[in-house]
């Protein structure tokens, strides 16, 4: 179970890394830093945190497969939800409804917060006997 989630999270982190680097390149080339908060969150949450979680699951065996799955899904939904919600809320593309954008942002961030909480619990649920 951990190997599957490790690969999923690392692949998602790689996608976030490419998007974040692309945004950074765009900002540097255009001289406009309008995307700066989104760029930072894509790299810190999407690249760094998601990659770290993927590596954790590569190194450790967790006693509860359901906990790993719950953390993995909240990590995916929360990291995407927060960064897309931040983009919608900050830039209002496509004339998106302001309330919708704010709710999307808040819900994404809340799910990500739950993911961080589940990860804390996960770190206390490692199988020290069956270590990889």
Tab-separated table of N, CA, C and O in Angstrom, residues 4-104:
chain	number	residue	atom	x	y	z
A	4	UNK	N	2.454	2.089	-3.430
A	4	UNK	CA	1.497	2.671	-4.372
A	4	UNK	C	1.305	4.155	-4.072
A	4	UNK	O	1.345	4.989	-4.972
A	5	UNK	N	1.120	4.494	-2.798
A	5	UNK	CA	0.914	5.892	-2.422
A	5	UNK	C	2.186	6.706	-2.580
A	5	UNK	O	2.137	7.879	-2.942
A	6	UNK	N	3.318	6.094	-2.335
A	6	UNK	CA	4.582	6.797	-2.532
A	6	UNK	C	4.715	7.247	-3.983
A	6	UNK	O	5.013	8.410	-4.267
A	7	UNK	N	4.469	6.348	-4.903
A	7	UNK	CA	4.589	6.664	-6.317
A	7	UNK	C	3.558	7.713	-6.747
A	7	UNK	O	3.886	8.646	-7.480
A	8	UNK	N	2.322	7.569	-6.291
A	8	UNK	CA	1.284	8.552	-6.629
A	8	UNK	C	1.679	9.947	-6.159
A	8	UNK	O	1.558	10.918	-6.908
A	9	UNK	N	2.116	10.041	-4.917
A	9	UNK	CA	2.450	11.349	-4.356
A	9	UNK	C	3.686	11.949	-5.019
A	9	UNK	O	3.735	13.155	-5.286
A	10	UNK	N	4.680	11.125	-5.296
A	10	UNK	CA	5.884	11.634	-5.956
A	10	UNK	C	5.558	12.105	-7.375
A	10	UNK	O	6.056	13.149	-7.818
A	11	UNK	N	4.717	11.392	-8.081
A	11	UNK	CA	4.319	11.823	-9.435
A	11	UNK	C	3.555	13.149	-9.380
A	11	UNK	O	3.788	14.030	-10.214
A	12	UNK	N	2.631	13.268	-8.425
A	12	UNK	CA	1.897	14.521	-8.282
A	12	UNK	C	2.852	15.656	-7.930
A	12	UNK	O	2.744	16.756	-8.479
A	13	UNK	N	3.799	15.390	-7.055
A	13	UNK	CA	4.783	16.410	-6.683
A	13	UNK	C	5.589	16.857	-7.904
A	13	UNK	O	5.877	18.049	-8.058
A	14	UNK	N	5.936	15.922	-8.772
A	14	UNK	CA	6.685	16.274	-9.977
A	14	UNK	C	5.863	17.198	-10.878
A	14	UNK	O	6.397	18.160	-11.445
A	15	UNK	N	4.577	16.927	-10.978
A	15	UNK	CA	3.695	17.794	-11.769
A	15	UNK	C	3.638	19.186	-11.148
A	15	UNK	O	3.761	20.199	-11.844
A	16	UNK	N	3.464	19.235	-9.826
A	16	UNK	CA	3.465	20.523	-9.123
A	16	UNK	C	4.798	21.248	-9.324
A	16	UNK	O	4.820	22.465	-9.508
A	17	UNK	N	5.895	20.512	-9.261
A	17	UNK	CA	7.207	21.129	-9.452
A	17	UNK	C	7.337	21.780	-10.820
A	17	UNK	O	7.834	22.905	-10.942
A	18	UNK	N	6.874	21.082	-11.844
A	18	UNK	CA	6.932	21.636	-13.197
A	18	UNK	C	6.048	22.883	-13.324
A	18	UNK	O	6.470	23.902	-13.879
A	19	UNK	N	4.831	22.819	-12.784
A	19	UNK	CA	3.928	23.969	-12.838
A	19	UNK	C	4.525	25.151	-12.063
A	19	UNK	O	4.525	26.285	-12.552
A	20	UNK	N	5.046	24.883	-10.866
A	20	UNK	CA	5.642	25.947	-10.060
A	20	UNK	C	6.845	26.587	-10.728
A	20	UNK	O	6.992	27.815	-10.741
A	21	UNK	N	7.706	25.765	-11.294
A	21	UNK	CA	8.885	26.295	-12.003
A	21	UNK	C	8.457	27.072	-13.249
A	21	UNK	O	9.024	28.126	-13.562
A	22	UNK	N	7.449	26.565	-13.944
A	22	UNK	CA	6.932	27.271	-15.108
A	22	UNK	C	6.353	28.625	-14.744
A	22	UNK	O	6.591	29.624	-15.434
A	23	UNK	N	5.602	28.676	-13.640
A	23	UNK	CA	5.065	29.961	-13.170
A	23	UNK	C	6.190	30.921	-12.806
A	23	UNK	O	6.128	32.110	-13.125
A	24	UNK	N	7.199	30.399	-12.124
A	24	UNK	CA	8.344	31.234	-11.758
A	24	UNK	C	9.057	31.777	-12.980
A	24	UNK	O	9.434	32.957	-13.034
A	25	UNK	N	9.208	30.937	-13.976
A	25	UNK	CA	9.847	31.360	-15.223
A	25	UNK	C	9.015	32.427	-15.919
A	25	UNK	O	9.547	33.432	-16.415
A	26	UNK	N	7.708	32.219	-15.938
A	26	UNK	CA	6.808	33.202	-16.544
A	26	UNK	C	6.900	34.550	-15.825
A	26	UNK	O	6.982	35.597	-16.476
A	27	UNK	N	6.893	34.514	-14.512
A	27	UNK	CA	6.962	35.766	-13.744
A	27	UNK	C	8.280	36.483	-14.004
A	27	UNK	O	8.304	37.701	-14.182
A	28	UNK	N	9.375	35.733	-14.026
A	28	UNK	CA	10.683	36.348	-14.267
A	28	UNK	C	10.744	36.956	-15.670
A	28	UNK	O	11.259	38.067	-15.851
A	29	UNK	N	10.224	36.242	-16.636
A	29	UNK	CA	10.264	36.731	-18.013
A	29	UNK	C	9.365	37.926	-18.258
A	29	UNK	O	9.712	38.836	-19.011
A	30	UNK	N	8.205	37.938	-17.598
A	30	UNK	CA	7.255	39.023	-17.837
A	30	UNK	C	7.489	40.223	-16.928
A	30	UNK	O	6.994	41.316	-17.207
A	31	UNK	N	8.205	39.994	-15.837
A	31	UNK	CA	8.412	41.073	-14.870
A	31	UNK	C	7.191	41.338	-14.009
A	31	UNK	O	7.158	42.280	-13.229
A	32	UNK	N	6.176	40.495	-14.114
A	32	UNK	CA	4.956	40.615	-13.314
A	32	UNK	C	4.939	39.515	-12.261
A	32	UNK	O	5.136	38.339	-12.581
A	33	UNK	N	4.697	39.918	-11.039
A	33	UNK	CA	4.716	38.943	-9.941
A	33	UNK	C	3.326	38.690	-9.390
A	33	UNK	O	3.151	38.374	-8.228
A	34	UNK	N	2.329	38.787	-10.240
A	34	UNK	CA	0.937	38.585	-9.860
A	34	UNK	C	0.700	37.163	-9.341
A	34	UNK	O	-0.119	36.961	-8.452
A	35	UNK	N	1.432	36.198	-9.865
A	35	UNK	CA	1.242	34.797	-9.474
A	35	UNK	C	2.102	34.380	-8.280
A	35	UNK	O	2.121	33.208	-7.924
A	36	UNK	N	2.815	35.302	-7.659
A	36	UNK	CA	3.768	34.948	-6.605
A	36	UNK	C	3.177	34.084	-5.486
A	36	UNK	O	3.747	33.044	-5.154
A	37	UNK	N	2.023	34.440	-4.872
A	37	UNK	CA	1.510	33.579	-3.797
A	37	UNK	C	1.135	32.179	-4.291
A	37	UNK	O	1.351	31.194	-3.585
A	38	UNK	N	0.606	32.095	-5.499
A	38	UNK	CA	0.230	30.791	-6.053
A	38	UNK	C	1.492	29.981	-6.351
A	38	UNK	O	1.570	28.794	-6.022
A	39	UNK	N	2.484	30.632	-6.931
A	39	UNK	CA	3.777	30.008	-7.229
A	39	UNK	C	4.401	29.430	-5.955
A	39	UNK	O	4.839	28.274	-5.935
A	40	UNK	N	4.410	30.217	-4.906
A	40	UNK	CA	5.006	29.778	-3.639
A	40	UNK	C	4.255	28.583	-3.072
A	40	UNK	O	4.865	27.598	-2.652
A	41	UNK	N	2.933	28.621	-3.075
A	41	UNK	CA	2.165	27.510	-2.512
A	41	UNK	C	2.254	26.259	-3.374
A	41	UNK	O	2.267	25.146	-2.846
A	42	UNK	N	2.326	26.429	-4.679
A	42	UNK	CA	2.490	25.258	-5.544
A	42	UNK	C	3.818	24.573	-5.221
A	42	UNK	O	3.885	23.345	-5.134
A	43	UNK	N	4.866	25.352	-5.017
A	43	UNK	CA	6.166	24.746	-4.729
A	43	UNK	C	6.274	24.227	-3.296
A	43	UNK	O	6.815	23.144	-3.073
A	44	UNK	N	5.760	24.972	-2.322
A	44	UNK	CA	5.887	24.515	-0.930
A	44	UNK	C	4.935	23.381	-0.589
A	44	UNK	O	5.330	22.392	0.017
A	45	UNK	N	3.678	23.528	-0.957
A	45	UNK	CA	2.702	22.480	-0.653
A	45	UNK	C	2.782	21.384	-1.703
A	45	UNK	O	2.937	20.208	-1.376
A	46	UNK	N	2.654	21.785	-2.963
A	46	UNK	CA	2.571	20.800	-4.029
A	46	UNK	C	3.853	20.030	-4.277
A	46	UNK	O	3.836	18.822	-4.432
A	47	UNK	N	4.961	20.718	-4.321
A	47	UNK	CA	6.228	20.053	-4.593
A	47	UNK	C	6.845	19.518	-3.307
A	47	UNK	O	7.021	18.315	-3.155
A	48	UNK	N	7.128	20.370	-2.358
A	48	UNK	CA	7.889	19.971	-1.177
A	48	UNK	C	7.116	19.036	-0.244
A	48	UNK	O	7.594	17.950	0.094
A	49	UNK	N	5.932	19.423	0.171
A	49	UNK	CA	5.176	18.586	1.115
A	49	UNK	C	4.749	17.266	0.492
A	49	UNK	O	4.927	16.202	1.092
A	50	UNK	N	4.175	17.336	-0.695
A	50	UNK	CA	3.689	16.105	-1.337
A	50	UNK	C	4.859	15.162	-1.638
A	50	UNK	O	4.763	13.952	-1.418
A	51	UNK	N	5.977	15.706	-2.084
A	51	UNK	CA	7.162	14.874	-2.319
A	51	UNK	C	7.657	14.249	-1.010
A	51	UNK	O	7.991	13.061	-0.970
A	52	UNK	N	7.682	15.024	0.053
A	52	UNK	CA	8.129	14.507	1.359
A	52	UNK	C	7.230	13.374	1.832
A	52	UNK	O	7.714	12.365	2.358
A	53	UNK	N	5.935	13.539	1.657
A	53	UNK	CA	5.016	12.465	2.044
A	53	UNK	C	5.267	11.219	1.210
A	53	UNK	O	5.252	10.098	1.732
A	54	UNK	N	5.494	11.402	-0.079
A	54	UNK	CA	5.794	10.261	-0.939
A	54	UNK	C	7.056	9.534	-0.494
A	54	UNK	O	7.111	8.304	-0.478
A	55	UNK	N	8.080	10.283	-0.124
A	55	UNK	CA	9.325	9.666	0.353
A	55	UNK	C	9.126	8.964	1.698
A	55	UNK	O	9.706	7.903	1.941
A	56	UNK	N	8.307	9.542	2.553
A	56	UNK	CA	8.000	8.912	3.840
A	56	UNK	C	7.424	7.514	3.603
A	56	UNK	O	7.833	6.546	4.247
A	57	UNK	N	6.468	7.419	2.673
A	57	UNK	CA	5.846	6.124	2.400
A	57	UNK	C	6.804	5.161	1.695
A	57	UNK	O	6.607	3.951	1.746
A	58	UNK	N	7.829	5.679	1.066
A	58	UNK	CA	8.846	4.823	0.459
A	58	UNK	C	9.734	4.212	1.547
A	58	UNK	O	10.200	3.089	1.428
A	59	UNK	N	9.955	4.949	2.640
A	59	UNK	CA	10.885	4.532	3.678
A	59	UNK	C	10.209	3.711	4.777
A	59	UNK	O	10.776	2.735	5.266
A	60	UNK	N	8.983	4.094	5.166
A	60	UNK	CA	8.332	3.469	6.320
A	60	UNK	C	7.119	2.646	5.936
A	60	UNK	O	6.407	2.956	4.991
A	61	UNK	N	6.885	1.609	6.718
A	61	UNK	CA	5.664	0.807	6.624
A	61	UNK	C	4.745	1.287	7.733
A	61	UNK	O	5.156	1.424	8.869
A	62	UNK	N	3.496	1.547	7.382
A	62	UNK	CA	2.514	2.064	8.327
A	62	UNK	C	1.564	0.933	8.711
A	62	UNK	O	1.172	0.128	7.865
A	63	UNK	N	1.189	0.883	9.971
A	63	UNK	CA	0.357	-0.201	10.481
A	63	UNK	C	-1.064	-0.200	9.913
A	63	UNK	O	-1.705	-1.239	9.886
A	64	UNK	N	-1.567	0.934	9.480
A	64	UNK	CA	-2.946	1.031	9.006
A	64	UNK	C	-3.008	1.457	7.532
A	64	UNK	O	-2.695	2.600	7.194
A	65	UNK	N	-3.450	0.535	6.690
A	65	UNK	CA	-3.592	0.839	5.258
A	65	UNK	C	-4.675	1.895	5.035
A	65	UNK	O	-4.570	2.738	4.142
A	66	UNK	N	-5.724	1.868	5.855
A	66	UNK	CA	-6.806	2.855	5.715
A	66	UNK	C	-6.307	4.259	6.042
A	66	UNK	O	-6.710	5.231	5.397
A	67	UNK	N	-5.426	4.369	7.012
A	67	UNK	CA	-4.851	5.664	7.362
A	67	UNK	C	-3.981	6.190	6.216
A	67	UNK	O	-4.039	7.372	5.876
A	68	UNK	N	-3.207	5.312	5.611
A	68	UNK	CA	-2.374	5.704	4.465
A	68	UNK	C	-3.263	6.205	3.332
A	68	UNK	O	-2.998	7.260	2.738
A	69	UNK	N	-4.333	5.487	3.028
A	69	UNK	CA	-5.241	5.885	1.948
A	69	UNK	C	-5.935	7.205	2.283
A	69	UNK	O	-6.051	8.085	1.419
A	70	UNK	N	-6.389	7.354	3.516
A	70	UNK	CA	-7.057	8.602	3.914
A	70	UNK	C	-6.093	9.780	3.795
A	70	UNK	O	-6.459	10.848	3.282
A	71	UNK	N	-4.873	9.584	4.255
A	71	UNK	CA	-3.900	10.657	4.149
A	71	UNK	C	-3.582	10.947	2.685
A	71	UNK	O	-3.506	12.106	2.266
A	72	UNK	N	-3.388	9.913	1.892
A	72	UNK	CA	-3.061	10.102	0.480
A	72	UNK	C	-4.138	10.874	-0.270
A	72	UNK	O	-3.837	11.825	-0.992
A	73	UNK	N	-5.397	10.483	-0.072
A	73	UNK	CA	-6.479	11.183	-0.772
A	73	UNK	C	-6.637	12.616	-0.290
A	73	UNK	O	-6.850	13.524	-1.105
A	74	UNK	N	-6.525	12.850	1.008
A	74	UNK	CA	-6.634	14.237	1.487
A	74	UNK	C	-5.441	15.061	1.017
A	74	UNK	O	-5.583	16.256	0.747
A	75	UNK	N	-4.275	14.442	0.881
A	75	UNK	CA	-3.093	15.150	0.370
A	75	UNK	C	-3.317	15.577	-1.081
A	75	UNK	O	-3.032	16.724	-1.450
A	76	UNK	N	-3.839	14.676	-1.887
A	76	UNK	CA	-4.076	14.981	-3.300
A	76	UNK	C	-5.167	16.039	-3.452
A	76	UNK	O	-4.980	17.068	-4.105
A	77	UNK	N	-6.302	15.787	-2.831
A	77	UNK	CA	-7.430	16.716	-2.961
A	77	UNK	C	-7.092	18.074	-2.337
A	77	UNK	O	-7.386	19.124	-2.917
A	78	UNK	N	-6.467	18.050	-1.162
A	78	UNK	CA	-6.145	19.298	-0.474
A	78	UNK	C	-5.093	20.130	-1.182
A	78	UNK	O	-5.232	21.351	-1.299
A	79	UNK	N	-4.043	19.499	-1.673
A	79	UNK	CA	-2.987	20.273	-2.343
A	79	UNK	C	-3.484	20.870	-3.658
A	79	UNK	O	-3.205	22.035	-3.960
A	80	UNK	N	-4.254	20.098	-4.400
A	80	UNK	CA	-4.825	20.633	-5.639
A	80	UNK	C	-5.894	21.688	-5.315
A	80	UNK	O	-5.919	22.766	-5.901
A	81	UNK	N	-6.744	21.371	-4.347
A	81	UNK	CA	-7.815	22.287	-3.974
A	81	UNK	C	-7.299	23.626	-3.469
A	81	UNK	O	-7.819	24.682	-3.841
A	82	UNK	N	-6.282	23.596	-2.624
A	82	UNK	CA	-5.731	24.846	-2.088
A	82	UNK	C	-5.127	25.697	-3.196
A	82	UNK	O	-5.414	26.894	-3.290
A	83	UNK	N	-4.307	25.097	-4.036
A	83	UNK	CA	-3.610	25.900	-5.041
A	83	UNK	C	-4.560	26.396	-6.139
A	83	UNK	O	-4.471	27.550	-6.549
A	84	UNK	N	-5.479	25.558	-6.579
A	84	UNK	CA	-6.458	26.007	-7.574
A	84	UNK	C	-7.386	27.045	-6.946
A	84	UNK	O	-7.701	28.069	-7.554
A	85	UNK	N	-7.819	26.793	-5.714
A	85	UNK	CA	-8.681	27.745	-5.020
A	85	UNK	C	-7.998	29.087	-4.812
A	85	UNK	O	-8.627	30.146	-4.944
A	86	UNK	N	-6.715	29.063	-4.498
A	86	UNK	CA	-5.964	30.310	-4.336
A	86	UNK	C	-5.917	31.063	-5.657
A	86	UNK	O	-6.099	32.286	-5.689
A	87	UNK	N	-5.682	30.352	-6.748
A	87	UNK	CA	-5.657	30.967	-8.073
A	87	UNK	C	-7.018	31.581	-8.418
A	87	UNK	O	-7.103	32.727	-8.844
A	88	UNK	N	-8.099	30.803	-8.190
A	88	UNK	CA	-9.441	31.306	-8.472
A	88	UNK	C	-9.768	32.532	-7.631
A	88	UNK	O	-10.333	33.508	-8.115
A	89	UNK	N	-9.416	32.471	-6.353
A	89	UNK	CA	-9.745	33.557	-5.439
A	89	UNK	C	-8.920	34.813	-5.704
A	89	UNK	O	-9.440	35.928	-5.641
A	90	UNK	N	-7.653	34.640	-6.014
A	90	UNK	CA	-6.777	35.804	-6.182
A	90	UNK	C	-6.957	36.484	-7.526
A	90	UNK	O	-6.946	37.717	-7.607
A	91	UNK	N	-7.128	35.701	-8.583
A	91	UNK	CA	-7.126	36.284	-9.933
A	91	UNK	C	-8.499	36.328	-10.602
A	91	UNK	O	-8.659	36.989	-11.618
A	92	UNK	N	-9.450	35.606	-10.058
A	92	UNK	CA	-10.821	35.562	-10.607
A	92	UNK	C	-10.837	35.335	-12.125
A	92	UNK	O	-11.440	36.104	-12.878
A	93	UNK	N	-10.179	34.265	-12.597
A	93	UNK	CA	-10.182	34.005	-14.042
A	93	UNK	C	-11.571	33.567	-14.516
A	93	UNK	O	-12.379	33.081	-13.716
A	94	UNK	N	-11.843	33.732	-15.772
A	94	UNK	CA	-13.097	33.279	-16.389
A	94	UNK	C	-14.341	33.888	-15.734
A	94	UNK	O	-15.408	33.290	-15.761
A	95	UNK	N	-14.182	35.040	-15.105
A	95	UNK	CA	-15.292	35.688	-14.382
A	95	UNK	C	-15.955	34.758	-13.379
A	95	UNK	O	-17.166	34.733	-13.227
A	96	UNK	N	-15.136	33.961	-12.707
A	96	UNK	CA	-15.655	33.008	-11.723
A	96	UNK	C	-16.325	33.772	-10.586
A	96	UNK	O	-15.889	34.858	-10.195
A	97	UNK	N	-17.392	33.201	-10.079
A	97	UNK	CA	-18.131	33.801	-8.980
A	97	UNK	C	-17.222	33.953	-7.764
A	97	UNK	O	-16.523	33.012	-7.378
A	98	UNK	N	-17.243	35.127	-7.152
A	98	UNK	CA	-16.357	35.426	-6.022
A	98	UNK	C	-16.598	34.497	-4.830
A	98	UNK	O	-15.660	34.024	-4.198
A	99	UNK	N	-17.857	34.222	-4.536
A	99	UNK	CA	-18.186	33.331	-3.413
A	99	UNK	C	-17.707	31.915	-3.692
A	99	UNK	O	-17.130	31.263	-2.823
A	100	UNK	N	-17.925	31.439	-4.912
A	100	UNK	CA	-17.461	30.107	-5.298
A	100	UNK	C	-15.947	30.008	-5.139
A	100	UNK	O	-15.436	29.019	-4.602
A	101	UNK	N	-15.232	31.018	-5.625
A	101	UNK	CA	-13.765	31.017	-5.547
A	101	UNK	C	-13.300	30.962	-4.097
A	101	UNK	O	-12.396	30.199	-3.754
A	102	UNK	N	-13.929	31.754	-3.231
A	102	UNK	CA	-13.543	31.774	-1.822
A	102	UNK	C	-13.838	30.440	-1.142
A	102	UNK	O	-13.004	29.915	-0.403
A	103	UNK	N	-14.998	29.875	-1.410
A	103	UNK	CA	-15.364	28.585	-0.808
A	103	UNK	C	-14.424	27.486	-1.300
A	103	UNK	O	-13.967	26.648	-0.514
A	104	UNK	N	-14.113	27.483	-2.582
A	104	UNK	CA	-13.186	26.500	-3.154
A	104	UNK	C	-11.835	26.582	-2.451
A	104	UNK	O	-11.245	25.561	-2.087
